[in-house]
XYZ file of C-alpha atoms in Angstrom:
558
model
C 0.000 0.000 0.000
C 1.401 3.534 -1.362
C 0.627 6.761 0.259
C 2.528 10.342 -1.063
C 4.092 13.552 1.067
C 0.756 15.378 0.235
C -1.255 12.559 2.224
C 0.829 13.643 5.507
C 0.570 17.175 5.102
C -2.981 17.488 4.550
C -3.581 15.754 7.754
C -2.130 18.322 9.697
C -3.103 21.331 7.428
C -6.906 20.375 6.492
C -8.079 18.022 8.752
C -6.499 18.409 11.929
C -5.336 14.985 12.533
C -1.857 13.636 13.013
C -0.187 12.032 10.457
C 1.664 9.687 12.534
C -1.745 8.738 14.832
C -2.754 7.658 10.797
C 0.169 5.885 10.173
C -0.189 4.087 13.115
C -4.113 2.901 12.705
C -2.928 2.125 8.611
C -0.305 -0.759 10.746
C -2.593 -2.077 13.150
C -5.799 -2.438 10.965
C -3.075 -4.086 7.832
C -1.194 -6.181 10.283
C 2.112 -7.191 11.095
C 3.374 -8.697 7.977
C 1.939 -5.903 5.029
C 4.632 -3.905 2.735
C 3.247 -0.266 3.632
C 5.270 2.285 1.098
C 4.881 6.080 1.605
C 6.749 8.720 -0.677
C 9.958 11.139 -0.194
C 10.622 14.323 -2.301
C 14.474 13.447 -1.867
C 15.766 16.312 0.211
C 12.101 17.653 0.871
C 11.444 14.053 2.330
C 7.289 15.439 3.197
C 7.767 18.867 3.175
C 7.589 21.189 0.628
C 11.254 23.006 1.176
C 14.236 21.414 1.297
C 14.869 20.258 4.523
C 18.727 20.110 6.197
C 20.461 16.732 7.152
C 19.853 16.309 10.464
C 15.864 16.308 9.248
C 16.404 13.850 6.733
C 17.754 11.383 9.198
C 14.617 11.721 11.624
C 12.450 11.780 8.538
C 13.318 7.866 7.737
C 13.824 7.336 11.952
C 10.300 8.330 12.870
C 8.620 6.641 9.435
C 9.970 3.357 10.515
C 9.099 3.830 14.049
C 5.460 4.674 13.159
C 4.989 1.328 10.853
C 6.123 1.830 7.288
C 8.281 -0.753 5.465
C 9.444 1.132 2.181
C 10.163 4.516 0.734
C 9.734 5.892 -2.491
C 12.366 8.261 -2.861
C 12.112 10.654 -6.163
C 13.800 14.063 -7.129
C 11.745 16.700 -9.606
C 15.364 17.759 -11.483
C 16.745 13.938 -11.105
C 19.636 15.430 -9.748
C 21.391 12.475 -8.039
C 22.937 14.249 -5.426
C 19.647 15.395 -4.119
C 18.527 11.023 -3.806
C 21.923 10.062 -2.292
C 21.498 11.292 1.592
C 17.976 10.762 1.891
C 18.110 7.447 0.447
C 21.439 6.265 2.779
C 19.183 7.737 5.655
C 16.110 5.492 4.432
C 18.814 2.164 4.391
C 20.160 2.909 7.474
C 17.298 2.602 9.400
C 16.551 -0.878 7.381
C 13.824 0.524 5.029
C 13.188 -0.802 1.741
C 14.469 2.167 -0.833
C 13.004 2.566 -3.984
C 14.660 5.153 -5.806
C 12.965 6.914 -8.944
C 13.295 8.452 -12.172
C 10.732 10.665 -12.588
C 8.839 11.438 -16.250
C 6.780 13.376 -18.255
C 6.606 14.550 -21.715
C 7.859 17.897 -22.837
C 5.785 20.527 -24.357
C 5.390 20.564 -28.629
C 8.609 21.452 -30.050
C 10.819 20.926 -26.932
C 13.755 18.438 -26.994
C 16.825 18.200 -24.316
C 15.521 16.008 -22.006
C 12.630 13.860 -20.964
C 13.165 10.817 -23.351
C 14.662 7.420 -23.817
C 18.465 9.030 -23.405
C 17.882 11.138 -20.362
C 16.390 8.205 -18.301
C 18.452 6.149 -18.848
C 21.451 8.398 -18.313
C 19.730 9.428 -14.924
C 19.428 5.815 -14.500
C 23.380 5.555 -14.767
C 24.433 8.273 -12.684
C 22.358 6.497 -10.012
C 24.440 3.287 -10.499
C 27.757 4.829 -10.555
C 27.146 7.110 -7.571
C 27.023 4.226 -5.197
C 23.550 5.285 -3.908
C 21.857 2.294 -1.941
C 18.717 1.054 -3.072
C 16.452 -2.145 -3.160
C 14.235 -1.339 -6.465
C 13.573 1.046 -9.087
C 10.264 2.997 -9.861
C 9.830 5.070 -13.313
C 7.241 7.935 -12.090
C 4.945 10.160 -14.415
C 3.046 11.914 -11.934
C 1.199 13.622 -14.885
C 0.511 10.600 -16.683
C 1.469 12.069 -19.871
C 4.377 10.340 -20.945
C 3.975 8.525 -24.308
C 3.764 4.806 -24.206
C 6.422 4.223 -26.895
C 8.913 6.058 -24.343
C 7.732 4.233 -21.680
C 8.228 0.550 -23.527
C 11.516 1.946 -24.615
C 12.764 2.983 -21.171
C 11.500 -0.026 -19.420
C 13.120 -2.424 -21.722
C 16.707 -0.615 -21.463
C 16.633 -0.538 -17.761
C 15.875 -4.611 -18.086
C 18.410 -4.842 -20.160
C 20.877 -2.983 -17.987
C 19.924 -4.258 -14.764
C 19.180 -8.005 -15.406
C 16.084 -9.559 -14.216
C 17.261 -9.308 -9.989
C 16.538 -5.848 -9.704
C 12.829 -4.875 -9.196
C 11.204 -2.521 -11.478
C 7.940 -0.163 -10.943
C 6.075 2.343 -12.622
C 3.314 5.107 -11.506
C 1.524 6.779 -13.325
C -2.258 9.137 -13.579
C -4.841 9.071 -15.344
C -5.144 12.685 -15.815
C -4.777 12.628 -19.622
C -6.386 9.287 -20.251
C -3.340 7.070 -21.588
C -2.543 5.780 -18.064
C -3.544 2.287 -18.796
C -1.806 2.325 -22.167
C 1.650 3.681 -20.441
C 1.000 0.621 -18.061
C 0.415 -2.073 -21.154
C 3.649 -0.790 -22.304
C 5.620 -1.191 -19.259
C 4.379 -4.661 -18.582
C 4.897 -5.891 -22.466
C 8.629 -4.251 -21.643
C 9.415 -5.980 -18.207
C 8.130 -4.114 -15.679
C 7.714 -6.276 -11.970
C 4.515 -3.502 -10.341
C 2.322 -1.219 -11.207
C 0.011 1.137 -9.308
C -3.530 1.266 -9.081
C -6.474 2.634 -7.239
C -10.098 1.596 -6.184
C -13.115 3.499 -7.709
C -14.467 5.719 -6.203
C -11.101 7.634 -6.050
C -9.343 5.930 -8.947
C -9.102 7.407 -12.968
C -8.420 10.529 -13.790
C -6.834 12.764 -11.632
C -5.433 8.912 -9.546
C -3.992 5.853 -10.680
C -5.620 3.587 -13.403
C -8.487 1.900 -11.540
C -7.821 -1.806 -10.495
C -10.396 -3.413 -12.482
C -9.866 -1.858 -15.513
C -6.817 -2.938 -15.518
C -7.616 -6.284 -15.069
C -10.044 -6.474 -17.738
C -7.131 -5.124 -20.238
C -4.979 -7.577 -19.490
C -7.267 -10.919 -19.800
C -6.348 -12.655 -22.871
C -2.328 -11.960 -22.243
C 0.200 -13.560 -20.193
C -0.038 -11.562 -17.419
C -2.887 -11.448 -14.890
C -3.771 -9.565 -11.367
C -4.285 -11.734 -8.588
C -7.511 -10.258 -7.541
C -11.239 -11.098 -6.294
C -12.995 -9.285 -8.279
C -16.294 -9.708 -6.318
C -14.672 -8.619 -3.095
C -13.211 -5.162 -5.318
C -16.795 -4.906 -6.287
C -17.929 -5.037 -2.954
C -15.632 -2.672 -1.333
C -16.125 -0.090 -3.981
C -19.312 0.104 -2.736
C -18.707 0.599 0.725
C -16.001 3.538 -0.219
C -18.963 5.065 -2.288
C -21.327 5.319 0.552
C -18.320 6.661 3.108
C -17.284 9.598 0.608
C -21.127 10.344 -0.933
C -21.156 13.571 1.433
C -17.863 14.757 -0.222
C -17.347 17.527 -2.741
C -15.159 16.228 -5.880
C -14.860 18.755 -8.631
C -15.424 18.049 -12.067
C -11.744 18.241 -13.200
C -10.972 15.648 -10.999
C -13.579 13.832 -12.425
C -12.659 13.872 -15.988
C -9.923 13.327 -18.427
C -7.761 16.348 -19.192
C -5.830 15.852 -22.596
C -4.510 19.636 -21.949
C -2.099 18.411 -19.361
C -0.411 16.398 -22.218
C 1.047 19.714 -23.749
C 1.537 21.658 -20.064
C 1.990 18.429 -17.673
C 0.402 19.086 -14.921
C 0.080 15.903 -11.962
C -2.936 14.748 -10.912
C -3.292 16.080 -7.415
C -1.380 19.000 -7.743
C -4.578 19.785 -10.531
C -7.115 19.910 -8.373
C -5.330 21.326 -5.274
C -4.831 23.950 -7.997
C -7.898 24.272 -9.194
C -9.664 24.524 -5.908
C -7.552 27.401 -4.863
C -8.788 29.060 -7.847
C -12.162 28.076 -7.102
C -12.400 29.887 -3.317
C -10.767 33.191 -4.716
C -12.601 33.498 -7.635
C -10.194 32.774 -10.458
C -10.904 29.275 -12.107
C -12.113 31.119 -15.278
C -8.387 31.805 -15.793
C -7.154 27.831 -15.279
C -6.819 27.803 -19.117
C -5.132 30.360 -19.663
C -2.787 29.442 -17.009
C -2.057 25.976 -18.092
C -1.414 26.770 -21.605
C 0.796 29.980 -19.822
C 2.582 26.374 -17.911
C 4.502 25.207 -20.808
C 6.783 27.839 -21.474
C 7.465 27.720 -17.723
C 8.310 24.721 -18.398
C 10.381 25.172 -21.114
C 12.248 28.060 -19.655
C 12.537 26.559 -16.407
C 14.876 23.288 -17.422
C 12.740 20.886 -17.610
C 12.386 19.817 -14.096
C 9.683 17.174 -14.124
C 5.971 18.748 -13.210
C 5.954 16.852 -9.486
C 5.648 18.124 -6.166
C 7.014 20.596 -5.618
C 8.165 21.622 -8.861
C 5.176 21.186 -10.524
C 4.130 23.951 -8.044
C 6.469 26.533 -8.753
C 5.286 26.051 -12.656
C 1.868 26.464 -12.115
C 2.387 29.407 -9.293
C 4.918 31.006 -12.273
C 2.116 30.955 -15.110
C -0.680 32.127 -12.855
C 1.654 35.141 -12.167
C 2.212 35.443 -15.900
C -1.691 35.604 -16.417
C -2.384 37.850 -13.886
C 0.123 40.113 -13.176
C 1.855 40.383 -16.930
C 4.027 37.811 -18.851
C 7.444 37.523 -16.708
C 7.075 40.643 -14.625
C 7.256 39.153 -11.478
C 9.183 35.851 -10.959
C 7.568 34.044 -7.851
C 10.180 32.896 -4.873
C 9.603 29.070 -5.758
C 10.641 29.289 -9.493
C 13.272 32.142 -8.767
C 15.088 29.849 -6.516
C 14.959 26.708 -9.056
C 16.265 28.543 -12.333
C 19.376 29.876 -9.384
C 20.114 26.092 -9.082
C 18.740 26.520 -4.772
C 16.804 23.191 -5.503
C 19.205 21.304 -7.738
C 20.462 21.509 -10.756
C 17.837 21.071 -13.420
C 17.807 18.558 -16.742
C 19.228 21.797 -18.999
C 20.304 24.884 -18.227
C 17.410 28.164 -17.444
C 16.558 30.401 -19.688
C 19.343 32.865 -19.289
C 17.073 35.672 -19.502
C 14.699 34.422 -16.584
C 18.244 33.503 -14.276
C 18.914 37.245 -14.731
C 15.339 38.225 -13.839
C 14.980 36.086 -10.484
C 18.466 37.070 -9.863
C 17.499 40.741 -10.112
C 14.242 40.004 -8.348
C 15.011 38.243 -5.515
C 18.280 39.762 -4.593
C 20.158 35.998 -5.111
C 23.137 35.137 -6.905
C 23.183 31.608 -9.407
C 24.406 28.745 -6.713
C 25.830 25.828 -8.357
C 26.740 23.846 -5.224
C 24.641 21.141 -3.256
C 21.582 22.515 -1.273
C 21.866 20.589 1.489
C 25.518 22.911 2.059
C 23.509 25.736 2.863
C 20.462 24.631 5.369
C 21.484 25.366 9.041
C 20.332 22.041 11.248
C 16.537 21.782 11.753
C 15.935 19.793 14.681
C 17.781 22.509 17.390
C 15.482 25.511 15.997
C 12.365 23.022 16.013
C 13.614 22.191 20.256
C 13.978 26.134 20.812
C 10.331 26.982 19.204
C 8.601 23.814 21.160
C 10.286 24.930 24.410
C 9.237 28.534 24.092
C 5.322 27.469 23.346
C 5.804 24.862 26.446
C 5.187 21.957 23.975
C 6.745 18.535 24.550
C 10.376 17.759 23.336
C 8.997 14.162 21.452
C 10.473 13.295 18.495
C 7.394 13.490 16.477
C 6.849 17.004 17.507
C 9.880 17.778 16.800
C 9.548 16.631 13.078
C 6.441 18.159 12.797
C 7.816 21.543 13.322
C 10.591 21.022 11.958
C 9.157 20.339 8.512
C 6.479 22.632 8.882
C 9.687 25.823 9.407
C 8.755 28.319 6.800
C 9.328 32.437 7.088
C 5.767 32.706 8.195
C 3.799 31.491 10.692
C 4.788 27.708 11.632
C 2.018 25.252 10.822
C 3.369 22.800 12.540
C 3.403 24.535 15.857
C -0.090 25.681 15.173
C -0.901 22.745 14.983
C 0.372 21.271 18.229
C -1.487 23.817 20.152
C -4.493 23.500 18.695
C -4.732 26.633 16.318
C -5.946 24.741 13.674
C -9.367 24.322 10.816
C -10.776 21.963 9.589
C -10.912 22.494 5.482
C -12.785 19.205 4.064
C -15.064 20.347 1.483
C -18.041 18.740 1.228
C -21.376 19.228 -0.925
C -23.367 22.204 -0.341
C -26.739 21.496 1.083
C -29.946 23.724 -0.938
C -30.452 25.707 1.850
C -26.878 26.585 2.706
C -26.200 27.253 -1.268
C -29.265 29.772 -1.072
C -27.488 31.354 2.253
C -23.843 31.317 0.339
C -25.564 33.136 -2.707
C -27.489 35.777 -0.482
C -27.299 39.283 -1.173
C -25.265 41.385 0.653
C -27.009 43.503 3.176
C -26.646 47.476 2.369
C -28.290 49.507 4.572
C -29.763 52.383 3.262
C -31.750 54.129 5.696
C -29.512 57.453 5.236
C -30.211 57.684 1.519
C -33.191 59.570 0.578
C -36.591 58.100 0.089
C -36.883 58.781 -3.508
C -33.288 58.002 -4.606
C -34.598 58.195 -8.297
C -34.938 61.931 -8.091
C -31.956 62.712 -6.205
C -28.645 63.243 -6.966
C -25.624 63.898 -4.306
C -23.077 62.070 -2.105
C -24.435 59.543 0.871
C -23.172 57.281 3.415
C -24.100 53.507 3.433
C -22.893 50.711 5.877
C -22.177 47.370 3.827
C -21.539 44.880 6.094
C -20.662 46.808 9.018
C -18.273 49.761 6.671
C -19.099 52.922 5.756
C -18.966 53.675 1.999
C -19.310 57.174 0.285
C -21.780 56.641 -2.359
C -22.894 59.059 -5.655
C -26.413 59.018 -6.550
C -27.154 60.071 -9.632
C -29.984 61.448 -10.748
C -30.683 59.817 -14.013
C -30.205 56.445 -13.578
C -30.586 56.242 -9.674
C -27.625 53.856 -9.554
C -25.569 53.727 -6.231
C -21.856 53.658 -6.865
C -19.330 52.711 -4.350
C -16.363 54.711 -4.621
C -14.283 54.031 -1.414
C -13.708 53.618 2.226
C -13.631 57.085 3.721
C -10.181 58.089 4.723
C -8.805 60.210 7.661
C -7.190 62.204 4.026
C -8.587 61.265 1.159
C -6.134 62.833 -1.052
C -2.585 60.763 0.513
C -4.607 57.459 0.705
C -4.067 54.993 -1.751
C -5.137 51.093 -2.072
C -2.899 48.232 -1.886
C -4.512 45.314 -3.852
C -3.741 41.573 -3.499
C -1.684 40.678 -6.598
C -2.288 36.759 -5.904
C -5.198 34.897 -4.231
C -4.544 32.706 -1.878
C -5.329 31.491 2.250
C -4.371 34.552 4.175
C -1.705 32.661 6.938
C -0.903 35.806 8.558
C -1.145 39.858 8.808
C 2.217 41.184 8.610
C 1.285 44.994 9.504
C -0.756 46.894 11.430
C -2.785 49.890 11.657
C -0.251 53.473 12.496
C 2.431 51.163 11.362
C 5.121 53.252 9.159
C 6.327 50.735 6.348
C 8.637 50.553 3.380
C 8.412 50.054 -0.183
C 8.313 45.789 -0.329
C 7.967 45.247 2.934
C 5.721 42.384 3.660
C 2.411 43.030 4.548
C 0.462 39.543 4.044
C 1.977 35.689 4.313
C -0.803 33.664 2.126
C -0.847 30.108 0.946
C -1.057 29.559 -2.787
C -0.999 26.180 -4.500
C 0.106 24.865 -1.218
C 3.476 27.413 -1.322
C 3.810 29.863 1.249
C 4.013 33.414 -0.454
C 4.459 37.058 0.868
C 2.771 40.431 -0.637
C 4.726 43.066 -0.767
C 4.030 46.888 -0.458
C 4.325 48.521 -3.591
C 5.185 52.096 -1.549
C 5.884 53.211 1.428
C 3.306 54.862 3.751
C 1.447 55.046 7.164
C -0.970 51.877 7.221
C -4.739 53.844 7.776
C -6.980 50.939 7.752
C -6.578 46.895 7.398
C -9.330 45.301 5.832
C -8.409 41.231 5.972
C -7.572 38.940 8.907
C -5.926 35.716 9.344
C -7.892 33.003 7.984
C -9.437 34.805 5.013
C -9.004 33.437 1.556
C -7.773 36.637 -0.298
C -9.067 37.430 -3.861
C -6.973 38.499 -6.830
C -7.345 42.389 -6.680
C -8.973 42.558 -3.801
C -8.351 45.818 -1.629
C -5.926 44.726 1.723
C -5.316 48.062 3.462
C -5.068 51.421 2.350
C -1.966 53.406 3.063
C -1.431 57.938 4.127
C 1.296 59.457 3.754
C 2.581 57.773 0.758
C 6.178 58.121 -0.739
């Protein structure tokens, strides 16, 4: 049984549970003697940064401890170097280590990387640097890579590694050629493949189990499965998640993804973002705007967390103008702080981030430059008067961001409960109520009168113009202390507002952070565009922010 980094953050981040209390109930209802496999982001191990040695090592420590038998070690560049120390960690602690390749398919007219060659080169450089490992998975987290490639990379590493050495593949079924990538594998010499049960297989998951099975009756090669007992437990998984809110892109093949690959969860984690601020209109422009992210980016595979900082990239190229403002995620990956990448950046973009983000190209290893994790995670659990447990301690520790800790949050309780789940009539009729405007102070006959008014909308006063014509009612602004030094700063991303920087009579400089938000699970700031006197703040923690939307105005303005 296979579980990925997302499925232990989103424990602590959406539904308030620990990920190791899971872990735990996953061993004692499969028993004893069951392989259970969860996934590593090579130096990320299950966070989203990179994360420094002494991390790593606990990483593996407290996985084995809480019941798992194997790893699944990948890297989004396939640098090597960023595989070697997490997976000696994961064999010193006696896990099984399955290091990847990871795949996709380039966008049309791109070449470099990303075929036959470059896995199998990859492939290489993992055999000569003396990396320890027990098998070898091929993963296409977009599901997009073409079959042909797949057969042909399958059949090389068989013929390079003899038949001893166990060989997997993942893929999605995003795009709708999942299956077929699988067929190919398995005609090639692949040992496993990965599947899912319906409800929550296809698509945006793995190939479902019994469609697999059906494609392969007639061949050599069969499933050892009930079929009656899948049948039976599909419907029992259908009846637990009927209250649940799927969205229709993850319930329906999305041949785009083959020209901007795009994985299958990092879609709809996507998408839903876009949904709560208001922007999913824009999800094609932004993956078509994905590819030449891609493209200029190196080619790092489109997987966590990479896959991120493309998608995060091309929604700032929609929004905000093409390649005016290079986010922190994909600045720091084309200046080589993740890795180095399949082929060189865009020079062009390299110069931009550099510019941008005030960082010089590094060519060295990452893991050279992270300070230890584990004594600033002891130093924050001491000061909040939180146990000194190794799980705690990870939890922190992998949770460290410039912001507001999650982790830590976490542990004391501060946290939400985001599970979506499908709107009831009567709650959709409250959701899609009005807003209340009171009006009492406008005159009775607005129709015939023109002039400026005061009305309350939700609690805030708004000057208003009548006119007389047309009777409309025209909200102009919040009324400021001076109207004519106040101006609005406007949120240039949506996102989950994590915490409010500034506050009001604060003095502040041009880019200094006034909001840490969440978007696409990636921790972002917003930056002042001047410098001013904060007058009034008009979002709190908690909020999910809106793409233009007004966050405090600023007097005084330089």
């Amino acid at each position: 049984m296979k579980r990925g980094g997302a499925r232990f953050q989103s424990l602590f981040l959406y539904c308030g549970v620990s990920a190791f209390d899971m872990m735990d109930k996953f061993r004692e209802a499969a028993g004893p003697d069951a392989n259970l496999q969860t996934l590593a982001r090579g130096i990320s191990v299950v966070a989203l940064e990179a994360q420094p040695r002494d991390m790593i090592d606990l990483h593996a420590k407290m996985f084995k401890k809480h019941g798992m038998t194997h790893i699944r070690n990948f890297d989004a560049l396939n640098d090597v170097r960023n595989l070697t120390y997490s997976g000696k960690a994961i064999k010193n602690v006696g896990l099984h280590h399955q290091v990847v390749v990871t795949m996709m398919e380039l966008p049309p007219g791109a070449s470099g990387a990303h075929d036959a060659l470059f896995y199998m080169k990859t492939l290489r450089e993992i055999l000569d640097s003396g990396l320890p490992f027990d098998s070898i998975c091929f993963k296409d987290s977009s599901g997009v890579a073409n079959p042909s490639k797949v057969y042909e990379t399958v059949k090389s590493a068989r013929e390079l590694l003899g038949q001893k050495v166990m060989l997997w593949i993942h893929t999605h079924e995003t795009a709708g050629i999942g299956i077929s990538q699988y067929r190919a594998a398995i005609e090639a010499g692949i040992d496993g493949i990965c599947l899912a049960r319906a409800p929550l297989s296809g698509r945006t998951s793995q190939p479902d189990l019994l469609a697999m099975n059906h494609v392969l009756k007639g061949t050599n090669y069969t499933l050892d499965i009930d079929t009656t007992k899948i049948l039976e437990a599909n419907a029992v998984l259908k009846e637990c998640l009927k209250d649940y809110f799927f969205p229709p892109e993850a319930l329906g093949l999305t041949p785009e993804v083959l020209f901007s690959p795009m994985p299958g969860g990092a879609l709809t984690a996507n998408t839903m973002m876009m949904r709560d601020t208001g922007t999913l209109h824009l999800y094609p422009k932004v993956i078509d705007a994905m590819a030449e992210c891609i493209v200029k980016g190196g080619f790092g595979t489109s997987v966590t967390p990479v896959s991120q900082f493309y998608f995060q990239q091309a929604y700032a190229n929609v929004t905000q103008g093409n390649w005016k403002k290079i986010t922190e995620g994909y600045g720091k990956m084309v200046l080589g702080y993740f890795g180095r990448s399949p082929v060189k950046p865009d020079p062009a973009i390299v110069k931009l981030a550099s510019e941008q983000l005030n960082l010089p190209v590094f060519e060295g290893d990452p893991l050279d430059i992270l300070e230890p994790g584990i004594p600033k995670a002891k130093k924050l659990l001491e000061e909040n008067g939180l146990p000194l447990t190794d799980e705690n301690i990870f939890i922190v520790g992998c949770f460290e961001t410039k912001g507001p800790n999650k982790g830590l949050e976490f542990l004391k309780g501060n946290f939400s409960v985001n599970v979506k789940k499908n709107v009831k009539k009567e709650e959709e009729k409250k959701a899609f109520a009005p807003t209340k405007v009171e009006t009492s102070n406008l005159p009775k006959s607005s129709t015939k009168s023109s002039g400026t008014y005061i009305v309350t909308v939700n609690g805030k006063k708004y000057e208003v113009q009548v006119e007389e014509t047309q009777g409309q009612v025209e909200v102009t602004n919040v009324i400021p202390k001076s109207a004519s030094q106040v101006v609005e700063v406007k949120a240039s991303l949506p996102g989950n507002i994590l915490q409010v920087l500034v506050s009001v009579g604060q003095k502040i400089q041009k880019e200094t952070p006034i909001l840490s938000i969440e978007v696409m699970k990636m921790e972002n700031k917003i930056l002042s565009p001047y410098s001013g006197i904060v007058r009034e703040i008009f979002v709190h923690k908690g909020d999910v922010l809106q793409a233009g939307q007004v966050i405090l105005t600023l007097g005084e303005v330089e």
